[in-house]
Coordinates of N, CA, C and O and ligand atoms in Angstrom, one line a residue:
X1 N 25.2 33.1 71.6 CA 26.2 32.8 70.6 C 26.2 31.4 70.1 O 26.4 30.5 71.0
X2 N 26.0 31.0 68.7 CA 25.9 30.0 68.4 C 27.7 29.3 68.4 O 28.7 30.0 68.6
X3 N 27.6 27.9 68.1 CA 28.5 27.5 67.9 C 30.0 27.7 66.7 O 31.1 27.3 66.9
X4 N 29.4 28.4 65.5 CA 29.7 28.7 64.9 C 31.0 30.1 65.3 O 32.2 30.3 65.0
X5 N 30.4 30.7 65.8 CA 30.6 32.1 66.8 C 31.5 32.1 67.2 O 32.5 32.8 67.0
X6 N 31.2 31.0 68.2 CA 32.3 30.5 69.4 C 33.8 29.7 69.1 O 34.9 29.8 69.7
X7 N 33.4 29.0 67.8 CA 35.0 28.8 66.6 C 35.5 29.6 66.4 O 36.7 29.8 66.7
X8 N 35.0 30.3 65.7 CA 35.5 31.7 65.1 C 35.9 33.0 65.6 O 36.3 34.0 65.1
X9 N 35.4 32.8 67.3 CA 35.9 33.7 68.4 C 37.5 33.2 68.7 O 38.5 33.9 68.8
X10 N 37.4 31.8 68.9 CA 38.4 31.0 69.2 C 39.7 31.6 68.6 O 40.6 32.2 69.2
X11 N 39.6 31.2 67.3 CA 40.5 31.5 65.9 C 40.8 32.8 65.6 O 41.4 33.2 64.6
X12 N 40.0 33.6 66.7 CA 40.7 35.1 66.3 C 41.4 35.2 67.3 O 42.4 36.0 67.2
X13 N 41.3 34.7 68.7 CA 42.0 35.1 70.1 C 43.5 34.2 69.7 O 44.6 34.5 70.2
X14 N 43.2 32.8 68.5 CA 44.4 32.2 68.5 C 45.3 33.0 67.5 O 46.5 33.2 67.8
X15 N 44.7 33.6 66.4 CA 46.1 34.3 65.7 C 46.0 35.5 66.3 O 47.2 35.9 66.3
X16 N 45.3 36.4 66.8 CA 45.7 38.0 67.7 C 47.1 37.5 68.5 O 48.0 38.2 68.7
X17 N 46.9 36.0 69.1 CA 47.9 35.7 70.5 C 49.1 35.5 69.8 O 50.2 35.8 70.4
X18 N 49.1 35.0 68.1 CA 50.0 34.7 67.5 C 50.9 36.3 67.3 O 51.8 36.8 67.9
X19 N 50.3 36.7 66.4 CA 50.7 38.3 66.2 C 51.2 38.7 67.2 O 52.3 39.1 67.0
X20 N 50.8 38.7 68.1 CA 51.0 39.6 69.2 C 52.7 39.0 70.4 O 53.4 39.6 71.2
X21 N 52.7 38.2 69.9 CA 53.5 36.9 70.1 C 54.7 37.2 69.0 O 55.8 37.5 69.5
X22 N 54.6 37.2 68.0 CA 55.3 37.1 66.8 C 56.3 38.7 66.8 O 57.4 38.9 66.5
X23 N 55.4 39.6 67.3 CA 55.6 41.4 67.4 C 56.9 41.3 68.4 O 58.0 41.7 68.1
X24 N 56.5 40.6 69.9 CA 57.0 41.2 71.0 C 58.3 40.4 70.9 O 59.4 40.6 71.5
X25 N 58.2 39.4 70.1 CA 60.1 38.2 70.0 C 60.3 38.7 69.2 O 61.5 38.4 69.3
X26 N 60.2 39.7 67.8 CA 60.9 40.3 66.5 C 61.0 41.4 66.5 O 60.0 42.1 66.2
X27 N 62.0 41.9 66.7 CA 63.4 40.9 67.2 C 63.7 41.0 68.0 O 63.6 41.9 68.8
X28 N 64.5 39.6 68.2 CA 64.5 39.1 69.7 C 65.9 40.0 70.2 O 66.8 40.4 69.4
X29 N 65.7 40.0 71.5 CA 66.9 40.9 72.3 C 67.6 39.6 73.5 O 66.9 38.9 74.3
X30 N 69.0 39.4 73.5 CA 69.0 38.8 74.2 C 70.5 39.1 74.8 O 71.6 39.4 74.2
X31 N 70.3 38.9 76.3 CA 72.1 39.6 76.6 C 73.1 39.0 76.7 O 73.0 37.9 77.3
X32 N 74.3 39.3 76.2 CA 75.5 38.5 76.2 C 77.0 38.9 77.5 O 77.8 39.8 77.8
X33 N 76.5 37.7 77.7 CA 78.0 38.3 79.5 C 79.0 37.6 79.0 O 78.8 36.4 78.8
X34 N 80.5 38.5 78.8 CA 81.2 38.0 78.6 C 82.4 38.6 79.0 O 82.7 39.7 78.7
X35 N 83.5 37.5 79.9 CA 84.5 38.3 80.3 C 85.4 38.7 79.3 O 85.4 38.5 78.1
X36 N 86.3 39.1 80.1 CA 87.5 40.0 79.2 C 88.3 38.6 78.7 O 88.4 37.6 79.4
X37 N 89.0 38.9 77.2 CA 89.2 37.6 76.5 C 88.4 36.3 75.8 O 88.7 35.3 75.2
X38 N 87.4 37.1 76.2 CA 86.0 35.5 76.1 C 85.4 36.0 74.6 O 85.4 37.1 74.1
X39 N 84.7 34.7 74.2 CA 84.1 35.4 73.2 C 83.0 33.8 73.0 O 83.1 32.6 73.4
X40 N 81.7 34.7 72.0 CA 80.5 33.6 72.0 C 80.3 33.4 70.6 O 80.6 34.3 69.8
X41 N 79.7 32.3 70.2 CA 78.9 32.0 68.7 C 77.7 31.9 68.8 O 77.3 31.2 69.7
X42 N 76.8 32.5 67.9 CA 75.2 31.9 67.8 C 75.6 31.8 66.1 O 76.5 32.3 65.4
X43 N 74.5 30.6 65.8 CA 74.7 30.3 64.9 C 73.2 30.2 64.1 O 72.2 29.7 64.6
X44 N 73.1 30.7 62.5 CA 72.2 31.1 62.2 C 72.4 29.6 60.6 O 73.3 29.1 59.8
X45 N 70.8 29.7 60.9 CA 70.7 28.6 58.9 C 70.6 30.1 58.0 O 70.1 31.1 58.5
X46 N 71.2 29.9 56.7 CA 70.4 30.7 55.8 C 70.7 30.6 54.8 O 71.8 30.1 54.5
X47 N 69.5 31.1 53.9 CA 69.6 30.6 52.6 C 70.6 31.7 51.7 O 70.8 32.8 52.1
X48 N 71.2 31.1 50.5 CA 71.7 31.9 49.3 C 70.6 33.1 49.1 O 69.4 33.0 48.8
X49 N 71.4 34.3 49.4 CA 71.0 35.8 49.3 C 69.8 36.3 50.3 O 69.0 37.1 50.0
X50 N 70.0 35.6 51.6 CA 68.7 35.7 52.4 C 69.7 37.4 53.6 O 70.8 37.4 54.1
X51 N 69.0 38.1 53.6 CA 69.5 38.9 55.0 C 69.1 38.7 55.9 O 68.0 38.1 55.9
X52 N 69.6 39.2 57.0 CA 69.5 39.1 58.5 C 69.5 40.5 59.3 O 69.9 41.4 58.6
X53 N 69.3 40.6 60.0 CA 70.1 41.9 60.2 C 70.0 41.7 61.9 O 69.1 41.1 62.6
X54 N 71.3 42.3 62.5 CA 72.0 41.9 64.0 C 72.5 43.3 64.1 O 73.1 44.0 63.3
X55 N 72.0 43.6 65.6 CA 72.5 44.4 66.7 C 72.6 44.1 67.5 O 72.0 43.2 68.2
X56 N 73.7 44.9 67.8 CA 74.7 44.8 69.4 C 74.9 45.8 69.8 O 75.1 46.6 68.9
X57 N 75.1 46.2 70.9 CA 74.9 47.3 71.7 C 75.8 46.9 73.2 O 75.5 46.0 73.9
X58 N 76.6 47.6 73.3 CA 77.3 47.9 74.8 C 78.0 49.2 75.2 O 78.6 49.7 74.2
X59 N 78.2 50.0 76.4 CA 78.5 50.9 76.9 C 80.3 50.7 76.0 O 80.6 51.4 75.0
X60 N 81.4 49.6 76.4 CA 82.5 49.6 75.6 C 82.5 49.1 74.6 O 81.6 48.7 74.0
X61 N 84.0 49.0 74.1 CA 84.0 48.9 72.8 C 84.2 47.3 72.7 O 84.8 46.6 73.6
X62 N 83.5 46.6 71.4 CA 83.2 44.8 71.6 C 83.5 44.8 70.1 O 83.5 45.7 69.4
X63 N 83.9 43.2 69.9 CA 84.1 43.2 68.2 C 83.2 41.9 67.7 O 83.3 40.8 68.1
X64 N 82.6 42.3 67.0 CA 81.8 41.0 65.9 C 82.6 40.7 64.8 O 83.2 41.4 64.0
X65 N 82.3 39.4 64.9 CA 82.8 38.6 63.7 C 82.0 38.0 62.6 O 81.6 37.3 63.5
X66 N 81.4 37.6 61.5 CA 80.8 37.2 61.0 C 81.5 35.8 60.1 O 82.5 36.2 59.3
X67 N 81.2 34.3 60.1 CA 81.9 33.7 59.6 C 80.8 32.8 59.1 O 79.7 32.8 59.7
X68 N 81.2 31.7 57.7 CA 80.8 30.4 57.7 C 81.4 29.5 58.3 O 82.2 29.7 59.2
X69 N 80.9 28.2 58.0 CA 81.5 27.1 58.5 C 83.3 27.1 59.1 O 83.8 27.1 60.2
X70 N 84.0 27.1 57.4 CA 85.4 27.0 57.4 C 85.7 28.2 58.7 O 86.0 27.8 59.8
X71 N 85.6 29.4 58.4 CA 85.8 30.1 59.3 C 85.9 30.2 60.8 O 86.8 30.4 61.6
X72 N 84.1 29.6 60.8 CA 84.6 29.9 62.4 C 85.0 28.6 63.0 O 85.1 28.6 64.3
X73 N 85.2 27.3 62.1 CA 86.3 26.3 62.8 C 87.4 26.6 63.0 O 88.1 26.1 63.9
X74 N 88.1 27.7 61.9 CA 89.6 28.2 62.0 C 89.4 28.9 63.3 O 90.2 28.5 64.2
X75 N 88.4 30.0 63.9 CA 88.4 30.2 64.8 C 88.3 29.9 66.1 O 89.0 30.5 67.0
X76 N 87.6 28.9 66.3 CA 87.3 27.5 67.6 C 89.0 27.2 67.3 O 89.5 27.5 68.4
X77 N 90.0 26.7 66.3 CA 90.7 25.7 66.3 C 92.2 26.5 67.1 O 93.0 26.2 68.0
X78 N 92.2 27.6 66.2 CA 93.6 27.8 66.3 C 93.3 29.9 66.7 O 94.2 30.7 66.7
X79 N 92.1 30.2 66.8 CA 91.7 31.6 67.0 C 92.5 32.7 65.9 O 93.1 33.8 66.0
X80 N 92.2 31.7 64.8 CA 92.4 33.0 63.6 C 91.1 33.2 62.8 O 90.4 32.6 62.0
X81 N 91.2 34.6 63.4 CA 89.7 35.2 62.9 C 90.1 35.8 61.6 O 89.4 36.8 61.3
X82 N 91.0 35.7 60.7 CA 91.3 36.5 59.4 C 89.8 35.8 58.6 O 88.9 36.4 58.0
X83 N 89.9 34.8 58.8 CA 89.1 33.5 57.7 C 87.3 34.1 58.1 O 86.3 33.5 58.0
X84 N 87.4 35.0 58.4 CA 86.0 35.4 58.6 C 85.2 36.7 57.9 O 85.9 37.7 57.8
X85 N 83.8 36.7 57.3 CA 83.3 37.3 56.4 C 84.2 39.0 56.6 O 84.9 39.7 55.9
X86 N 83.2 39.0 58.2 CA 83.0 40.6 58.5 C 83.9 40.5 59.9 O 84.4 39.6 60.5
X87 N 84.0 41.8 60.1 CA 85.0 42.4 61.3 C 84.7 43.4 61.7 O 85.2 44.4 61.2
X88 N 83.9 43.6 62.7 CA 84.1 45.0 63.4 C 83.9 45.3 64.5 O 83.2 44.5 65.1
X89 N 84.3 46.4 65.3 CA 84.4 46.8 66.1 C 83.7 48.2 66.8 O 83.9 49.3 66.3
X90 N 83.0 48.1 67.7 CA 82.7 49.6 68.2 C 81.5 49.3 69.5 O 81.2 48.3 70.2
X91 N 81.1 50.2 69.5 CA 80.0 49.7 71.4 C 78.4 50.1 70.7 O 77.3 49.8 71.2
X92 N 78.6 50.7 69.1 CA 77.3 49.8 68.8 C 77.2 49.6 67.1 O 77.4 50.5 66.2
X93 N 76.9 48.6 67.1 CA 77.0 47.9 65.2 C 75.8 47.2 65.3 O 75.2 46.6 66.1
X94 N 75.6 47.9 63.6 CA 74.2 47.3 63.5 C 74.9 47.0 61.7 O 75.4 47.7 60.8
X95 N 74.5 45.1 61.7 CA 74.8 44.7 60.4 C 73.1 44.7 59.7 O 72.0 44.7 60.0
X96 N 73.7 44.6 58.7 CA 72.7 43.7 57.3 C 73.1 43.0 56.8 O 73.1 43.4 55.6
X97 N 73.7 41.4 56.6 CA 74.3 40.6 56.6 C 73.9 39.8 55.3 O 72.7 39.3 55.4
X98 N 74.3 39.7 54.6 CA 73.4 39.3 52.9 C 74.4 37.6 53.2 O 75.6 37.7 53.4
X99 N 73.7 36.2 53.2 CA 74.3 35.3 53.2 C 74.5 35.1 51.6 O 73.7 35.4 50.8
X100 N 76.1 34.5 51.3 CA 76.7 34.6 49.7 C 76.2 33.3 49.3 O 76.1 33.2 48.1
X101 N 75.8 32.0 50.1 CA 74.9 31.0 49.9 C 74.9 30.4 50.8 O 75.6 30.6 51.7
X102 N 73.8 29.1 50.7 CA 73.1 28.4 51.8 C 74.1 27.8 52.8 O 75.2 27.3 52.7
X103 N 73.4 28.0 53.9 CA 74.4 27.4 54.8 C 74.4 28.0 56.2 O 74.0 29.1 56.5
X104 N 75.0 27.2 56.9 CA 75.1 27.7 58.6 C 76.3 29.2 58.6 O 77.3 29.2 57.9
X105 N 75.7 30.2 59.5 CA 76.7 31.2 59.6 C 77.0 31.8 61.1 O 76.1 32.1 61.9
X106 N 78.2 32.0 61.4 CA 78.7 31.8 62.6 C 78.4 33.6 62.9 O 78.7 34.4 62.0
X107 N 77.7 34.0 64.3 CA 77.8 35.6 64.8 C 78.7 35.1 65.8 O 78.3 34.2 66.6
X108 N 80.2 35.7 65.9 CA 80.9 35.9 67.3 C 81.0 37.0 67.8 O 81.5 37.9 67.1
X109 N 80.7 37.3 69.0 CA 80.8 38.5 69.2 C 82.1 38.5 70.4 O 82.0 37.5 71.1
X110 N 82.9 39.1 70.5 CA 84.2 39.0 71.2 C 84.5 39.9 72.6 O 84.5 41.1 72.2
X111 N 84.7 39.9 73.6 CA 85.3 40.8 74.5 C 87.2 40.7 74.3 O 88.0 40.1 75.0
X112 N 87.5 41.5 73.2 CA 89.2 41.2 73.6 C 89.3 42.9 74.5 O 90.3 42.9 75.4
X113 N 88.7 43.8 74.4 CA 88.9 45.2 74.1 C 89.1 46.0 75.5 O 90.0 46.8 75.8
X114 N 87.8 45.4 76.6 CA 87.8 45.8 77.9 C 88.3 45.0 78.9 O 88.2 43.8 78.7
X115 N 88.8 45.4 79.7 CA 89.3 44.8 81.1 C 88.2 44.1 81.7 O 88.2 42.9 82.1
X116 N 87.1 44.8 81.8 CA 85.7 43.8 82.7 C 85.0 43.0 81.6 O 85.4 42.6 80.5
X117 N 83.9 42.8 82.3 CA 82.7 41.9 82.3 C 82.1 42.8 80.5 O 82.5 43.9 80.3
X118 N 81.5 42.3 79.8 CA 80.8 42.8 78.7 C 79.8 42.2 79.1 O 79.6 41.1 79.4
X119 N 79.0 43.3 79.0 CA 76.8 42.8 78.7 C 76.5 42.9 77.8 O 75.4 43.5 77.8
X120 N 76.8 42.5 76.6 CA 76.2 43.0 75.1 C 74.7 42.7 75.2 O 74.5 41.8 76.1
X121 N 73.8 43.0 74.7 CA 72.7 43.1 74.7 C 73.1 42.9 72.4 O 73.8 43.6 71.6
X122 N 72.3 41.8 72.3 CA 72.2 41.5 70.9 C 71.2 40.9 70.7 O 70.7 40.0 71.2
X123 N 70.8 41.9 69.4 CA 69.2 41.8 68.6 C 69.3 41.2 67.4 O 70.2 41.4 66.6
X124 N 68.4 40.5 67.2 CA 68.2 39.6 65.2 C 67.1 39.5 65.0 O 66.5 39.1 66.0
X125 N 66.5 39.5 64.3 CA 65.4 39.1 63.5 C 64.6 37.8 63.6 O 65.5 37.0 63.3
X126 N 63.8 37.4 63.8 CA 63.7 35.7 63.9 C 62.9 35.8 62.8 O 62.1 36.7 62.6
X127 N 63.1 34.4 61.7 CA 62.0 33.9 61.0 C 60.9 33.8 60.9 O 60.0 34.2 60.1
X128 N 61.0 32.5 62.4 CA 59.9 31.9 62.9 C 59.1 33.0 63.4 O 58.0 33.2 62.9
X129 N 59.5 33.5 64.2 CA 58.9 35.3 64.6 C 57.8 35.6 63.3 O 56.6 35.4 63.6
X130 N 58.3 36.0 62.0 CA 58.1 36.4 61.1 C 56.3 35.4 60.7 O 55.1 35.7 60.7
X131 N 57.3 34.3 60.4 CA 56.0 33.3 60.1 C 54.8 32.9 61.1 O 53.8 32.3 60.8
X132 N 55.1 33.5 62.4 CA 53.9 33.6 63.6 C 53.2 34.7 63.1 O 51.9 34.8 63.2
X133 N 53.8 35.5 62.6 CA 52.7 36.7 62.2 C 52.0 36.7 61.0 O 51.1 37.4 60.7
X134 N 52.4 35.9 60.2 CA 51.8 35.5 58.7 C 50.8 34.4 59.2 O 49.6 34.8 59.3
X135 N 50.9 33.4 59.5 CA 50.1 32.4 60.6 C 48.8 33.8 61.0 O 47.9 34.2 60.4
X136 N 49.2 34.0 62.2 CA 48.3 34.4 63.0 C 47.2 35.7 62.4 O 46.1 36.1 62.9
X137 N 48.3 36.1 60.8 CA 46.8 37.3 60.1 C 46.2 36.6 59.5 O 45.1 36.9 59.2
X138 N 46.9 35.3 59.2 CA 45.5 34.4 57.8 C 44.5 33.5 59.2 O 43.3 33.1 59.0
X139 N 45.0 33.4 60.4 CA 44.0 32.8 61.3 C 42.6 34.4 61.5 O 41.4 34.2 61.6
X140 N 43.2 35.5 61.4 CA 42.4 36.1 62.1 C 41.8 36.5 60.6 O 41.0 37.3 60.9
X141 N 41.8 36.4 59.9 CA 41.2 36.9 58.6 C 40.1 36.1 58.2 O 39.0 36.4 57.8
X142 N 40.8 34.2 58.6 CA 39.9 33.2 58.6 C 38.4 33.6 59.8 O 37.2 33.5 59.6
X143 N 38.9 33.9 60.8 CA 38.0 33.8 61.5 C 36.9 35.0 61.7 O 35.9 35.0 62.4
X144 N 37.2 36.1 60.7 CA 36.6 37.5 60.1 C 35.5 36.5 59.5 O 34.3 36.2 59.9
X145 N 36.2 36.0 58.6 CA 35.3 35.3 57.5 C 33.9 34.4 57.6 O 32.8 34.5 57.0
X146 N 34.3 33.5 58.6 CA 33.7 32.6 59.6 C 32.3 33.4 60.4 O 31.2 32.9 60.6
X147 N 32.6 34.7 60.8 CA 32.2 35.4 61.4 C 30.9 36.4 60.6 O 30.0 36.7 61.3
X148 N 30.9 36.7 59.5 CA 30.5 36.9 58.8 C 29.4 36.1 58.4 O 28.2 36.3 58.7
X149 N 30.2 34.7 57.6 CA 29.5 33.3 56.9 C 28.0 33.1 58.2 O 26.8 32.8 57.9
X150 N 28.5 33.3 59.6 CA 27.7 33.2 60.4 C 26.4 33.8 60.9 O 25.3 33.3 61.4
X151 N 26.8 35.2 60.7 CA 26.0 36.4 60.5 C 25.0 36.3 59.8 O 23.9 36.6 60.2
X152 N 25.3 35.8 58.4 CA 24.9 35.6 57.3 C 23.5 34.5 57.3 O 22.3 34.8 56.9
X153 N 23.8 33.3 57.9 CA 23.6 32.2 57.9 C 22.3 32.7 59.2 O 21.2 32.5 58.9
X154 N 22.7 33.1 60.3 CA 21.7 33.3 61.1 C 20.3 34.5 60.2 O 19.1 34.4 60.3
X155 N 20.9 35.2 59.6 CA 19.7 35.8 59.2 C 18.4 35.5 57.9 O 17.3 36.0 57.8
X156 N 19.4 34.1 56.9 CA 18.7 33.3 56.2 C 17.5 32.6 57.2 O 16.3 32.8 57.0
X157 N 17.8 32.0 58.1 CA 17.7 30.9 58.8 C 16.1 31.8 59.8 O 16.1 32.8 60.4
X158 N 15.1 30.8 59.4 CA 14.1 31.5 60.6 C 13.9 31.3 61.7 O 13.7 30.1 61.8
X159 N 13.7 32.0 63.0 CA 13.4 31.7 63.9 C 12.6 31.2 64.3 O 11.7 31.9 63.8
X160 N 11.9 30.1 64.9 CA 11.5 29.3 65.1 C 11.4 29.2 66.9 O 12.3 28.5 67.4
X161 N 10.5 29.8 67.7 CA 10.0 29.6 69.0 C 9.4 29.3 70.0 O 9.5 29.5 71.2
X162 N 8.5 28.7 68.9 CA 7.0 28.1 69.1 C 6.4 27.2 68.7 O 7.1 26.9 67.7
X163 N 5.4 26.3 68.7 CA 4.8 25.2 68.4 C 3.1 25.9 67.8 O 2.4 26.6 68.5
X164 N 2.8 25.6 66.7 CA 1.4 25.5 66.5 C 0.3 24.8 67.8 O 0.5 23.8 68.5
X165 N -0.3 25.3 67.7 CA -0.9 25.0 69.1 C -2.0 23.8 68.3 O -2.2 22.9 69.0
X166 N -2.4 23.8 67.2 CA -3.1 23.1 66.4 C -2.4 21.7 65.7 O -2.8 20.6 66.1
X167 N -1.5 21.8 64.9 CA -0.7 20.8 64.2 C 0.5 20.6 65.0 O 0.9 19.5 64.8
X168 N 1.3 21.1 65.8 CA 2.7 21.3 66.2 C 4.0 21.9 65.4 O 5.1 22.2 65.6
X169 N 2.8 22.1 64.2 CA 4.5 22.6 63.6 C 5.5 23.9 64.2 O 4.9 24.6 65.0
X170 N 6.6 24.2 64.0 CA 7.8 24.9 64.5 C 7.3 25.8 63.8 O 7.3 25.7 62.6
X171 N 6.5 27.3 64.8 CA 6.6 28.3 64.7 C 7.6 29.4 65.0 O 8.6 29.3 65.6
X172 N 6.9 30.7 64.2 CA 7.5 32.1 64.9 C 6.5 32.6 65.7 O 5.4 32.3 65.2
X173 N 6.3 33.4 66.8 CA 5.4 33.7 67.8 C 4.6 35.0 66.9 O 3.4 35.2 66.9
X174 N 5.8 36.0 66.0 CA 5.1 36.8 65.4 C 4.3 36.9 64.3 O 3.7 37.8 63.7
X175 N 4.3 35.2 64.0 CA 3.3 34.9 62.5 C 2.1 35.1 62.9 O 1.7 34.9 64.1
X176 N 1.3 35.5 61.7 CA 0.0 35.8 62.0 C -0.7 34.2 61.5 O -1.9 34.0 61.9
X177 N -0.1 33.2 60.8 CA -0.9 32.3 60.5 C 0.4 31.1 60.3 O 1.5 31.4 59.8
X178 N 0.0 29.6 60.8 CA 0.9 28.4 61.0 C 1.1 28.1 59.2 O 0.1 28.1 58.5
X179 N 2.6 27.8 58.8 CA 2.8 27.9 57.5 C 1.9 26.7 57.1 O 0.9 27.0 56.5
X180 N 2.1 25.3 57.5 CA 1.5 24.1 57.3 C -0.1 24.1 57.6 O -0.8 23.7 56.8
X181 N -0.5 24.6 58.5 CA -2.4 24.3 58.4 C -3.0 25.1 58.6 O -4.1 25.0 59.0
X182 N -2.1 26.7 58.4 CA -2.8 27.7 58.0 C -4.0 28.1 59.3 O -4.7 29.1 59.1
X183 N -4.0 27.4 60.5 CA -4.2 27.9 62.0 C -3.4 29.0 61.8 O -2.3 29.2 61.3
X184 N -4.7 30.1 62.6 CA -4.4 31.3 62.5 C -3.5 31.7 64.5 O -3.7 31.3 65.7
X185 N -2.7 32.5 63.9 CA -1.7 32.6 66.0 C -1.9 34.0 66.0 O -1.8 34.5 67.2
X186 N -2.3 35.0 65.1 CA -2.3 36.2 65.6 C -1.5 37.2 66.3 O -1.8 38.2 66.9
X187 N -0.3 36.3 66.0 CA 1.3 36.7 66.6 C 1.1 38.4 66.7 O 1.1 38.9 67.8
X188 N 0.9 39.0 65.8 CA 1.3 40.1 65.7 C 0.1 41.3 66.4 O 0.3 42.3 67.0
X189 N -1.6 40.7 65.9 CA -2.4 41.6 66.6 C -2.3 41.6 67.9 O -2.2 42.7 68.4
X190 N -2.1 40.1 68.7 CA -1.9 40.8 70.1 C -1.3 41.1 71.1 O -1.7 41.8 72.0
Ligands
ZN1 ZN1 -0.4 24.4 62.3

């Protein structure tokens, strides 16, 4: 394997790792413990008219909130959740969340409902996720390419294994005659 080969083996194991990478975090799952009373924010960037989409999942019943800025300061401040996009409740919701413009937006997810412990288990989408996998098909596409170009390149290209035993010039063993002084090698009769 020439060197060429060996780049372009490189650059396919690096975006396959990306892909494959990019697959197993999108979307990401991550669990939320939360006692009775308690409640959490993750907080997402996004642009004017960008979606999202969030799942939550638990055996009881849990409530999400969806807020911008103003909102979920009203919430942090004084725990009025009126001032917030979305509201719901149930043990499993799955949003599509269309942001109305750019800007930070608050997911709370709430335990007011059960007496214990909440495990929410909550899924979203990641970007970056996204753009690992766009990354990692133009790396492996590049490195198709490369792979090819190389292919290509070795079979223009002559072999060359041997020395004229007469002039020195850079033979092939199977020529029948040295290109330069025309010393005959009989590569092939014997
Ligand atoms: Zn020669």
């Amino acid at each position: 394997m020439n060197s060429r080969k060996v780049v372009s083996l490189i650059i396919f194991i690096g975006g396959f790792t990306l892909i494959l990478f990019g697959g197993i975090y999108n979307p990401y799952s991550q669990p939320v413990s939360l006692a009775p009373g308690n409640y959490v924010a993750y907080s997402f960037h996004m642009k004017a008219n960008e979606t999202r989409e969030f799942v939550f999942e638990y055996l009881d019943v849990f409530t999400i909130y969806i807020a911008n800025e103003t909102g979920y300061q009203a919430a942090m401040e004084d725990g009025n959740f009126t001032a917030c996009y979305y509201t719901a409740s149930g043990k499993y919701i799955a949003i599509k969340f269309t942001a109305p413009k750019d800007g930070d937006y608050y997911v709370l997810i709430a335990n007011f409902n059960t007496k214990g412990d909440a495990e929410i288990t909550f899924s979203y989408g990641r970007k970056e996720m996204e753009n690992l996998i766009i990354l990692g098909s133009l790396l492996s596409v590049l490195s198709l390419a490369l792979l090819l170009l190389s292919i290509r390149r070795d079979k223009e290209r002559p072999k060359y294994d041997s020395r004229c035993p007469y002039c020195g010039a850079p033979i092939n063993s199977s020529w029948n005659y040295c290109p330069r002084c025309r010393y005959p090698l009989g590569g092939d009769r014997q």
